[in-house]
Amino acid sequence: MRYTWVRSLRLGDGPLDDLDFPDSSIDSATGEGIHARSFFRGVADPDRGAVYCVRGVQAGAPRVHDPSHHTLIVVREFRRVPLHASALALMISTARPGCGARVAAVLAEFAERAVSLYQPAYMLLAHSLEQPRICVLMMAVNESAALQAASPAAFSIESLLPEMRPLLVVEPEWYAYCPEPRAETLSSLVSPHAV
């Protein structure tokens, strides 16, 4: 059997456990299972949640038909190895009909500048396969390093909003990293297996 790595995102209301993907272990022989996973809580609405994961999926497996599930198509991705991050944020933006490519282009330009300015540990810009007007921007930074580089606003897209607002259905949704719901020990750092 052949497996391929797929990036997925689930959005919804309620407990994060309810949004989790069913298989949380990796079969080392096949590579099937979840390789990386991050849980998020809504900043403006704490009842809103998101779970992002990278998982091995059998080639030719049927696609999931669930309105809360998004298969992510990568536009830009950057990762430092090893991952040292103290903050991880997720932004979801929904473009107006016919504006999805323009929103992705604006965010791609931001992502390229952010890699130089903020030196993130991880950055992902992607759009949903099922709903291409939805763009996802995720960035992990080491806050102390960002502050030393005089870049305290690593997650800020305020300068982009005047250009983006006319292209969006609603204001972007922000999510903050949340340790795994079942984790027994809590750490102030983002798990290296989060992204």
mmCIF file with all atom_site columns, C-alpha atoms in Angstrom:
data_model
loop_
_atom_site.group_PDB
_atom_site.id
_atom_site.type_symbol
_atom_site.label_atom_id
_atom_site.label_alt_id
_atom_site.label_comp_id
_atom_site.label_asym_id
_atom_site.label_entity_id
_atom_site.label_seq_id
_atom_site.pdbx_PDB_ins_code
_atom_site.Cartn_x
_atom_site.Cartn_y
_atom_site.Cartn_z
_atom_site.occupancy
_atom_site.B_iso_or_equiv
_atom_site.pdbx_formal_charge
_atom_site.auth_seq_id
_atom_site.auth_comp_id
_atom_site.auth_asym_id
_atom_site.auth_atom_id
_atom_site.pdbx_PDB_model_num
ATOM 1   C CA . MET A 1 1   ? 0.000   0.000  0.000  1.00 0.00 ? 1   MET A CA 1
ATOM 2   C CA . ARG A 1 2   ? 1.168   3.520  -0.781 1.00 0.00 ? 2   ARG A CA 1
ATOM 3   C CA . TYR A 1 3   ? 0.562   6.381  1.611  1.00 0.00 ? 3   TYR A CA 1
ATOM 4   C CA . THR A 1 4   ? 0.782   10.109 1.084  1.00 0.00 ? 4   THR A CA 1
ATOM 5   C CA . TRP A 1 5   ? 1.075   12.923 3.647  1.00 0.00 ? 5   TRP A CA 1
ATOM 6   C CA . VAL A 1 6   ? -2.021  15.127 3.757  1.00 0.00 ? 6   VAL A CA 1
ATOM 7   C CA . ARG A 1 7   ? -2.490  18.385 5.677  1.00 0.00 ? 7   ARG A CA 1
ATOM 8   C CA . SER A 1 8   ? -5.964  18.721 7.142  1.00 0.00 ? 8   SER A CA 1
ATOM 9   C CA . LEU A 1 9   ? -7.883  21.244 9.217  1.00 0.00 ? 9   LEU A CA 1
ATOM 10  C CA . ARG A 1 10  ? -11.119 20.857 11.156 1.00 0.00 ? 10  ARG A CA 1
ATOM 11  C CA . LEU A 1 11  ? -13.085 23.852 12.409 1.00 0.00 ? 11  LEU A CA 1
ATOM 12  C CA . GLY A 1 12  ? -16.046 23.890 14.758 1.00 0.00 ? 12  GLY A CA 1
ATOM 13  C CA . ASP A 1 13  ? -17.621 24.807 18.062 1.00 0.00 ? 13  ASP A CA 1
ATOM 14  C CA . GLY A 1 14  ? -17.360 22.853 21.304 1.00 0.00 ? 14  GLY A CA 1
ATOM 15  C CA . PRO A 1 15  ? -14.667 20.656 22.884 1.00 0.00 ? 15  PRO A CA 1
ATOM 16  C CA . LEU A 1 16  ? -11.438 20.199 20.939 1.00 0.00 ? 16  LEU A CA 1
ATOM 17  C CA . ASP A 1 17  ? -11.639 16.428 21.489 1.00 0.00 ? 17  ASP A CA 1
ATOM 18  C CA . ASP A 1 18  ? -14.748 16.400 19.301 1.00 0.00 ? 18  ASP A CA 1
ATOM 19  C CA . LEU A 1 19  ? -12.761 17.963 16.419 1.00 0.00 ? 19  LEU A CA 1
ATOM 20  C CA . ASP A 1 20  ? -9.789  15.618 16.701 1.00 0.00 ? 20  ASP A CA 1
ATOM 21  C CA . PHE A 1 21  ? -8.928  13.216 13.903 1.00 0.00 ? 21  PHE A CA 1
ATOM 22  C CA . PRO A 1 22  ? -9.736  9.575  14.689 1.00 0.00 ? 22  PRO A CA 1
ATOM 23  C CA . ASP A 1 23  ? -6.283  7.976  14.333 1.00 0.00 ? 23  ASP A CA 1
ATOM 24  C CA . SER A 1 24  ? -3.787  9.577  16.720 1.00 0.00 ? 24  SER A CA 1
ATOM 25  C CA . SER A 1 25  ? -0.969  7.062  16.302 1.00 0.00 ? 25  SER A CA 1
ATOM 26  C CA . ILE A 1 26  ? 1.448   6.325  13.483 1.00 0.00 ? 26  ILE A CA 1
ATOM 27  C CA . ASP A 1 27  ? 2.015   2.829  12.175 1.00 0.00 ? 27  ASP A CA 1
ATOM 28  C CA . SER A 1 28  ? 5.808   2.842  11.671 1.00 0.00 ? 28  SER A CA 1
ATOM 29  C CA . ALA A 1 29  ? 5.594   0.086  9.060  1.00 0.00 ? 29  ALA A CA 1
ATOM 30  C CA . THR A 1 30  ? 3.147   1.924  6.800  1.00 0.00 ? 30  THR A CA 1
ATOM 31  C CA . GLY A 1 31  ? 3.517   5.569  7.805  1.00 0.00 ? 31  GLY A CA 1
ATOM 32  C CA . GLU A 1 32  ? -0.237  5.773  8.170  1.00 0.00 ? 32  GLU A CA 1
ATOM 33  C CA . GLY A 1 33  ? -1.564  7.940  10.975 1.00 0.00 ? 33  GLY A CA 1
ATOM 34  C CA . ILE A 1 34  ? -1.057  11.401 12.382 1.00 0.00 ? 34  ILE A CA 1
ATOM 35  C CA . HIS A 1 35  ? 2.478   12.762 12.074 1.00 0.00 ? 35  HIS A CA 1
ATOM 36  C CA . ALA A 1 36  ? 1.907   16.257 13.537 1.00 0.00 ? 36  ALA A CA 1
ATOM 37  C CA . ARG A 1 37  ? -1.086  17.861 15.208 1.00 0.00 ? 37  ARG A CA 1
ATOM 38  C CA . SER A 1 38  ? -1.967  21.264 16.690 1.00 0.00 ? 38  SER A CA 1
ATOM 39  C CA . PHE A 1 39  ? -5.027  22.303 18.686 1.00 0.00 ? 39  PHE A CA 1
ATOM 40  C CA . PHE A 1 40  ? -6.295  25.905 18.640 1.00 0.00 ? 40  PHE A CA 1
ATOM 41  C CA . ARG A 1 41  ? -8.919  28.008 20.443 1.00 0.00 ? 41  ARG A CA 1
ATOM 42  C CA . GLY A 1 42  ? -10.624 31.041 18.911 1.00 0.00 ? 42  GLY A CA 1
ATOM 43  C CA . VAL A 1 43  ? -9.254  34.357 20.186 1.00 0.00 ? 43  VAL A CA 1
ATOM 44  C CA . ALA A 1 44  ? -12.520 36.314 19.800 1.00 0.00 ? 44  ALA A CA 1
ATOM 45  C CA . ASP A 1 45  ? -14.740 33.267 20.486 1.00 0.00 ? 45  ASP A CA 1
ATOM 46  C CA . PRO A 1 46  ? -13.113 30.722 22.866 1.00 0.00 ? 46  PRO A CA 1
ATOM 47  C CA . ASP A 1 47  ? -15.898 28.208 22.092 1.00 0.00 ? 47  ASP A CA 1
ATOM 48  C CA . ARG A 1 48  ? -14.617 28.049 18.523 1.00 0.00 ? 48  ARG A CA 1
ATOM 49  C CA . GLY A 1 49  ? -11.857 25.514 17.914 1.00 0.00 ? 49  GLY A CA 1
ATOM 50  C CA . ALA A 1 50  ? -9.550  24.207 15.208 1.00 0.00 ? 50  ALA A CA 1
ATOM 51  C CA . VAL A 1 51  ? -7.382  21.123 14.845 1.00 0.00 ? 51  VAL A CA 1
ATOM 52  C CA . TYR A 1 52  ? -4.601  21.017 12.242 1.00 0.00 ? 52  TYR A CA 1
ATOM 53  C CA . CYS A 1 53  ? -2.781  17.807 11.395 1.00 0.00 ? 53  CYS A CA 1
ATOM 54  C CA . VAL A 1 54  ? -0.398  16.190 8.963  1.00 0.00 ? 54  VAL A CA 1
ATOM 55  C CA . ARG A 1 55  ? -1.309  12.537 8.475  1.00 0.00 ? 55  ARG A CA 1
ATOM 56  C CA . GLY A 1 56  ? -0.530  9.601  6.273  1.00 0.00 ? 56  GLY A CA 1
ATOM 57  C CA . VAL A 1 57  ? -3.452  8.607  4.079  1.00 0.00 ? 57  VAL A CA 1
ATOM 58  C CA . GLN A 1 58  ? -3.693  5.561  1.851  1.00 0.00 ? 58  GLN A CA 1
ATOM 59  C CA . ALA A 1 59  ? -3.432  6.510  -1.837 1.00 0.00 ? 59  ALA A CA 1
ATOM 60  C CA . GLY A 1 60  ? -6.855  6.405  -3.453 1.00 0.00 ? 60  GLY A CA 1
ATOM 61  C CA . ALA A 1 61  ? -8.707  6.585  -0.121 1.00 0.00 ? 61  ALA A CA 1
ATOM 62  C CA . PRO A 1 62  ? -12.106 8.272  -0.425 1.00 0.00 ? 62  PRO A CA 1
ATOM 63  C CA . ARG A 1 63  ? -12.207 11.969 0.458  1.00 0.00 ? 63  ARG A CA 1
ATOM 64  C CA . VAL A 1 64  ? -13.938 13.067 3.636  1.00 0.00 ? 64  VAL A CA 1
ATOM 65  C CA . HIS A 1 65  ? -17.317 14.718 3.029  1.00 0.00 ? 65  HIS A CA 1
ATOM 66  C CA . ASP A 1 66  ? -17.684 16.862 6.139  1.00 0.00 ? 66  ASP A CA 1
ATOM 67  C CA . PRO A 1 67  ? -18.248 20.646 6.015  1.00 0.00 ? 67  PRO A CA 1
ATOM 68  C CA . SER A 1 68  ? -15.934 21.142 9.018  1.00 0.00 ? 68  SER A CA 1
ATOM 69  C CA . HIS A 1 69  ? -13.054 19.274 7.317  1.00 0.00 ? 69  HIS A CA 1
ATOM 70  C CA . HIS A 1 70  ? -10.587 20.983 4.973  1.00 0.00 ? 70  HIS A CA 1
ATOM 71  C CA . THR A 1 71  ? -7.797  19.340 3.005  1.00 0.00 ? 71  THR A CA 1
ATOM 72  C CA . LEU A 1 72  ? -5.082  21.990 2.762  1.00 0.00 ? 72  LEU A CA 1
ATOM 73  C CA . ILE A 1 73  ? -3.165  22.790 -0.416 1.00 0.00 ? 73  ILE A CA 1
ATOM 74  C CA . VAL A 1 74  ? 0.175   24.409 0.466  1.00 0.00 ? 74  VAL A CA 1
ATOM 75  C CA . VAL A 1 75  ? 0.979   27.790 -1.111 1.00 0.00 ? 75  VAL A CA 1
ATOM 76  C CA . ARG A 1 76  ? 4.091   28.529 1.015  1.00 0.00 ? 76  ARG A CA 1
ATOM 77  C CA . GLU A 1 77  ? 5.720   26.561 3.833  1.00 0.00 ? 77  GLU A CA 1
ATOM 78  C CA . PHE A 1 78  ? 8.829   27.155 5.910  1.00 0.00 ? 78  PHE A CA 1
ATOM 79  C CA . ARG A 1 79  ? 10.191  25.145 8.850  1.00 0.00 ? 79  ARG A CA 1
ATOM 80  C CA . ARG A 1 80  ? 13.314  25.471 10.940 1.00 0.00 ? 80  ARG A CA 1
ATOM 81  C CA . VAL A 1 81  ? 14.725  22.239 12.307 1.00 0.00 ? 81  VAL A CA 1
ATOM 82  C CA . PRO A 1 82  ? 14.683  21.647 15.209 1.00 0.00 ? 82  PRO A CA 1
ATOM 83  C CA . LEU A 1 83  ? 11.461  23.495 15.986 1.00 0.00 ? 83  LEU A CA 1
ATOM 84  C CA . HIS A 1 84  ? 11.853  25.904 18.920 1.00 0.00 ? 84  HIS A CA 1
ATOM 85  C CA . ALA A 1 85  ? 8.718   27.989 19.343 1.00 0.00 ? 85  ALA A CA 1
ATOM 86  C CA . SER A 1 86  ? 6.943   29.611 22.258 1.00 0.00 ? 86  SER A CA 1
ATOM 87  C CA . ALA A 1 87  ? 3.889   30.870 20.343 1.00 0.00 ? 87  ALA A CA 1
ATOM 88  C CA . LEU A 1 88  ? 1.777   29.461 17.530 1.00 0.00 ? 88  LEU A CA 1
ATOM 89  C CA . ALA A 1 89  ? -1.140  31.248 15.887 1.00 0.00 ? 89  ALA A CA 1
ATOM 90  C CA . LEU A 1 90  ? -3.601  30.388 13.136 1.00 0.00 ? 90  LEU A CA 1
ATOM 91  C CA . MET A 1 91  ? -5.540  32.822 10.975 1.00 0.00 ? 91  MET A CA 1
ATOM 92  C CA . ILE A 1 92  ? -8.437  31.835 8.726  1.00 0.00 ? 92  ILE A CA 1
ATOM 93  C CA . SER A 1 93  ? -9.635  34.235 6.030  1.00 0.00 ? 93  SER A CA 1
ATOM 94  C CA . THR A 1 94  ? -12.603 33.713 3.721  1.00 0.00 ? 94  THR A CA 1
ATOM 95  C CA . ALA A 1 95  ? -12.449 35.544 0.407  1.00 0.00 ? 95  ALA A CA 1
ATOM 96  C CA . ARG A 1 96  ? -15.391 36.923 -1.515 1.00 0.00 ? 96  ARG A CA 1
ATOM 97  C CA . PRO A 1 97  ? -16.313 34.980 -4.677 1.00 0.00 ? 97  PRO A CA 1
ATOM 98  C CA . GLY A 1 98  ? -13.645 35.573 -7.329 1.00 0.00 ? 98  GLY A CA 1
ATOM 99  C CA . CYS A 1 99  ? -11.113 36.994 -4.827 1.00 0.00 ? 99  CYS A CA 1
ATOM 100 C CA . GLY A 1 100 ? -9.495  33.812 -3.452 1.00 0.00 ? 100 GLY A CA 1
ATOM 101 C CA . ALA A 1 101 ? -6.345  34.018 -5.610 1.00 0.00 ? 101 ALA A CA 1
ATOM 102 C CA . ARG A 1 102 ? -5.804  37.677 -4.719 1.00 0.00 ? 102 ARG A CA 1
ATOM 103 C CA . VAL A 1 103 ? -6.122  37.007 -0.970 1.00 0.00 ? 103 VAL A CA 1
ATOM 104 C CA . ALA A 1 104 ? -3.660  34.108 -1.280 1.00 0.00 ? 104 ALA A CA 1
ATOM 105 C CA . ALA A 1 105 ? -1.221  36.362 -3.191 1.00 0.00 ? 105 ALA A CA 1
ATOM 106 C CA . VAL A 1 106 ? -1.378  39.105 -0.523 1.00 0.00 ? 106 VAL A CA 1
ATOM 107 C CA . LEU A 1 107 ? -0.771  36.547 2.221  1.00 0.00 ? 107 LEU A CA 1
ATOM 108 C CA . ALA A 1 108 ? 2.046   34.883 0.226  1.00 0.00 ? 108 ALA A CA 1
ATOM 109 C CA . GLU A 1 109 ? 3.850   38.225 -0.007 1.00 0.00 ? 109 GLU A CA 1
ATOM 110 C CA . PHE A 1 110 ? 3.402   38.684 3.768  1.00 0.00 ? 110 PHE A CA 1
ATOM 111 C CA . ALA A 1 111 ? 4.747   35.146 4.367  1.00 0.00 ? 111 ALA A CA 1
ATOM 112 C CA . GLU A 1 112 ? 7.886   35.815 2.322  1.00 0.00 ? 112 GLU A CA 1
ATOM 113 C CA . ARG A 1 113 ? 8.613   39.042 4.240  1.00 0.00 ? 113 ARG A CA 1
ATOM 114 C CA . ALA A 1 114 ? 7.829   37.393 7.589  1.00 0.00 ? 114 ALA A CA 1
ATOM 115 C CA . VAL A 1 115 ? 10.450  34.679 7.055  1.00 0.00 ? 115 VAL A CA 1
ATOM 116 C CA . SER A 1 116 ? 13.106  37.411 6.862  1.00 0.00 ? 116 SER A CA 1
ATOM 117 C CA . LEU A 1 117 ? 11.728  39.812 9.470  1.00 0.00 ? 117 LEU A CA 1
ATOM 118 C CA . TYR A 1 118 ? 10.373  37.540 12.199 1.00 0.00 ? 118 TYR A CA 1
ATOM 119 C CA . GLN A 1 119 ? 12.476  34.428 11.541 1.00 0.00 ? 119 GLN A CA 1
ATOM 120 C CA . PRO A 1 120 ? 9.586   32.103 12.401 1.00 0.00 ? 120 PRO A CA 1
ATOM 121 C CA . ALA A 1 121 ? 10.200  28.546 13.504 1.00 0.00 ? 121 ALA A CA 1
ATOM 122 C CA . TYR A 1 122 ? 7.363   27.485 11.199 1.00 0.00 ? 122 TYR A CA 1
ATOM 123 C CA . MET A 1 123 ? 5.086   29.125 8.671  1.00 0.00 ? 123 MET A CA 1
ATOM 124 C CA . LEU A 1 124 ? 2.335   27.666 6.521  1.00 0.00 ? 124 LEU A CA 1
ATOM 125 C CA . LEU A 1 125 ? 0.116   29.392 3.998  1.00 0.00 ? 125 LEU A CA 1
ATOM 126 C CA . ALA A 1 126 ? -2.488  27.130 2.416  1.00 0.00 ? 126 ALA A CA 1
ATOM 127 C CA . HIS A 1 127 ? -5.975  27.142 0.971  1.00 0.00 ? 127 HIS A CA 1
ATOM 128 C CA . SER A 1 128 ? -8.791  24.628 1.331  1.00 0.00 ? 128 SER A CA 1
ATOM 129 C CA . LEU A 1 129 ? -9.265  22.080 -1.446 1.00 0.00 ? 129 LEU A CA 1
ATOM 130 C CA . GLU A 1 130 ? -12.963 21.795 -0.620 1.00 0.00 ? 130 GLU A CA 1
ATOM 131 C CA . GLN A 1 131 ? -13.538 25.567 -0.303 1.00 0.00 ? 131 GLN A CA 1
ATOM 132 C CA . PRO A 1 132 ? -10.717 27.361 -2.199 1.00 0.00 ? 132 PRO A CA 1
ATOM 133 C CA . ARG A 1 133 ? -11.826 30.788 -0.936 1.00 0.00 ? 133 ARG A CA 1
ATOM 134 C CA . ILE A 1 134 ? -10.641 29.810 2.572  1.00 0.00 ? 134 ILE A CA 1
ATOM 135 C CA . CYS A 1 135 ? -6.970  30.658 3.242  1.00 0.00 ? 135 CYS A CA 1
ATOM 136 C CA . VAL A 1 136 ? -5.053  29.463 6.295  1.00 0.00 ? 136 VAL A CA 1
ATOM 137 C CA . LEU A 1 137 ? -1.964  31.203 7.679  1.00 0.00 ? 137 LEU A CA 1
ATOM 138 C CA . MET A 1 138 ? -0.136  29.519 10.555 1.00 0.00 ? 138 MET A CA 1
ATOM 139 C CA . MET A 1 139 ? 3.048   30.837 12.133 1.00 0.00 ? 139 MET A CA 1
ATOM 140 C CA . ALA A 1 140 ? 5.172   29.676 15.067 1.00 0.00 ? 140 ALA A CA 1
ATOM 141 C CA . VAL A 1 141 ? 7.779   31.977 16.589 1.00 0.00 ? 141 VAL A CA 1
ATOM 142 C CA . ASN A 1 142 ? 10.168  32.054 19.505 1.00 0.00 ? 142 ASN A CA 1
ATOM 143 C CA . GLU A 1 143 ? 8.832   35.208 21.188 1.00 0.00 ? 143 GLU A CA 1
ATOM 144 C CA . SER A 1 144 ? 12.073  36.119 22.957 1.00 0.00 ? 144 SER A CA 1
ATOM 145 C CA . ALA A 1 145 ? 14.043  35.872 19.687 1.00 0.00 ? 145 ALA A CA 1
ATOM 146 C CA . ALA A 1 146 ? 11.390  37.959 17.909 1.00 0.00 ? 146 ALA A CA 1
ATOM 147 C CA . LEU A 1 147 ? 11.586  40.619 20.624 1.00 0.00 ? 147 LEU A CA 1
ATOM 148 C CA . GLN A 1 148 ? 15.393  40.688 20.423 1.00 0.00 ? 148 GLN A CA 1
ATOM 149 C CA . ALA A 1 149 ? 15.092  41.208 16.666 1.00 0.00 ? 149 ALA A CA 1
ATOM 150 C CA . ALA A 1 150 ? 12.772  44.184 17.374 1.00 0.00 ? 150 ALA A CA 1
ATOM 151 C CA . SER A 1 151 ? 9.842   42.339 15.812 1.00 0.00 ? 151 SER A CA 1
ATOM 152 C CA . PRO A 1 152 ? 7.307   42.016 18.649 1.00 0.00 ? 152 PRO A CA 1
ATOM 153 C CA . ALA A 1 153 ? 4.306   41.897 16.300 1.00 0.00 ? 153 ALA A CA 1
ATOM 154 C CA . ALA A 1 154 ? 5.210   38.691 14.471 1.00 0.00 ? 154 ALA A CA 1
ATOM 155 C CA . PHE A 1 155 ? 1.565   37.668 14.062 1.00 0.00 ? 155 PHE A CA 1
ATOM 156 C CA . SER A 1 156 ? 0.282   41.097 13.071 1.00 0.00 ? 156 SER A CA 1
ATOM 157 C CA . ILE A 1 157 ? -1.274  41.524 9.653  1.00 0.00 ? 157 ILE A CA 1
ATOM 158 C CA . GLU A 1 158 ? -2.608  45.004 10.480 1.00 0.00 ? 158 GLU A CA 1
ATOM 159 C CA . SER A 1 159 ? -0.694  46.522 7.562  1.00 0.00 ? 159 SER A CA 1
ATOM 160 C CA . LEU A 1 160 ? -2.430  44.096 5.168  1.00 0.00 ? 160 LEU A CA 1
ATOM 161 C CA . LEU A 1 161 ? -5.986  44.705 6.351  1.00 0.00 ? 161 LEU A CA 1
ATOM 162 C CA . PRO A 1 162 ? -6.671  47.840 4.264  1.00 0.00 ? 162 PRO A CA 1
ATOM 163 C CA . GLU A 1 163 ? -5.811  45.855 1.127  1.00 0.00 ? 163 GLU A CA 1
ATOM 164 C CA . MET A 1 164 ? -7.535  42.645 2.258  1.00 0.00 ? 164 MET A CA 1
ATOM 165 C CA . ARG A 1 165 ? -10.808 43.914 3.778  1.00 0.00 ? 165 ARG A CA 1
ATOM 166 C CA . PRO A 1 166 ? -12.527 44.591 0.422  1.00 0.00 ? 166 PRO A CA 1
ATOM 167 C CA . LEU A 1 167 ? -11.577 41.039 -0.676 1.00 0.00 ? 167 LEU A CA 1
ATOM 168 C CA . LEU A 1 168 ? -12.945 39.246 2.417  1.00 0.00 ? 168 LEU A CA 1
ATOM 169 C CA . VAL A 1 169 ? -16.423 38.105 3.423  1.00 0.00 ? 169 VAL A CA 1
ATOM 170 C CA . VAL A 1 170 ? -15.696 38.785 7.130  1.00 0.00 ? 170 VAL A CA 1
ATOM 171 C CA . GLU A 1 171 ? -12.701 39.840 9.221  1.00 0.00 ? 171 GLU A CA 1
ATOM 172 C CA . PRO A 1 172 ? -10.042 37.112 9.549  1.00 0.00 ? 172 PRO A CA 1
ATOM 173 C CA . GLU A 1 173 ? -10.572 34.642 12.410 1.00 0.00 ? 173 GLU A CA 1
ATOM 174 C CA . TRP A 1 174 ? -7.633  34.288 14.824 1.00 0.00 ? 174 TRP A CA 1
ATOM 175 C CA . TYR A 1 175 ? -6.844  31.156 16.805 1.00 0.00 ? 175 TYR A CA 1
ATOM 176 C CA . ALA A 1 176 ? -4.230  30.674 19.529 1.00 0.00 ? 176 ALA A CA 1
ATOM 177 C CA . TYR A 1 177 ? -2.342  27.444 20.205 1.00 0.00 ? 177 TYR A CA 1
ATOM 178 C CA . CYS A 1 178 ? -3.837  25.258 22.901 1.00 0.00 ? 178 CYS A CA 1
ATOM 179 C CA . PRO A 1 179 ? -1.922  22.305 24.411 1.00 0.00 ? 179 PRO A CA 1
ATOM 180 C CA . GLU A 1 180 ? -3.421  18.912 23.566 1.00 0.00 ? 180 GLU A CA 1
ATOM 181 C CA . PRO A 1 181 ? -6.641  18.379 25.534 1.00 0.00 ? 181 PRO A CA 1
ATOM 182 C CA . ARG A 1 182 ? -5.434  14.997 26.833 1.00 0.00 ? 182 ARG A CA 1
ATOM 183 C CA . ALA A 1 183 ? -1.865  16.099 27.636 1.00 0.00 ? 183 ALA A CA 1
ATOM 184 C CA . GLU A 1 184 ? -0.913  15.357 31.212 1.00 0.00 ? 184 GLU A CA 1
ATOM 185 C CA . THR A 1 185 ? 1.875   17.929 31.447 1.00 0.00 ? 185 THR A CA 1
ATOM 186 C CA . LEU A 1 186 ? 1.515   21.490 30.343 1.00 0.00 ? 186 LEU A CA 1
ATOM 187 C CA . SER A 1 187 ? 4.399   23.423 28.872 1.00 0.00 ? 187 SER A CA 1
ATOM 188 C CA . SER A 1 188 ? 4.659   27.049 27.901 1.00 0.00 ? 188 SER A CA 1
ATOM 189 C CA . LEU A 1 189 ? 6.413   25.993 24.702 1.00 0.00 ? 189 LEU A CA 1
ATOM 190 C CA . VAL A 1 190 ? 4.762   24.751 21.549 1.00 0.00 ? 190 VAL A CA 1
ATOM 191 C CA . SER A 1 191 ? 5.202   21.021 21.108 1.00 0.00 ? 191 SER A CA 1
ATOM 192 C CA . PRO A 1 192 ? 7.697   20.097 18.345 1.00 0.00 ? 192 PRO A CA 1
ATOM 193 C CA . HIS A 1 193 ? 4.990   17.705 17.106 1.00 0.00 ? 193 HIS A CA 1
ATOM 194 C CA . ALA A 1 194 ? 2.465   20.524 16.789 1.00 0.00 ? 194 ALA A CA 1
ATOM 195 C CA . VAL A 1 195 ? 3.378   21.595 13.302 1.00 0.00 ? 195 VAL A CA 1
#
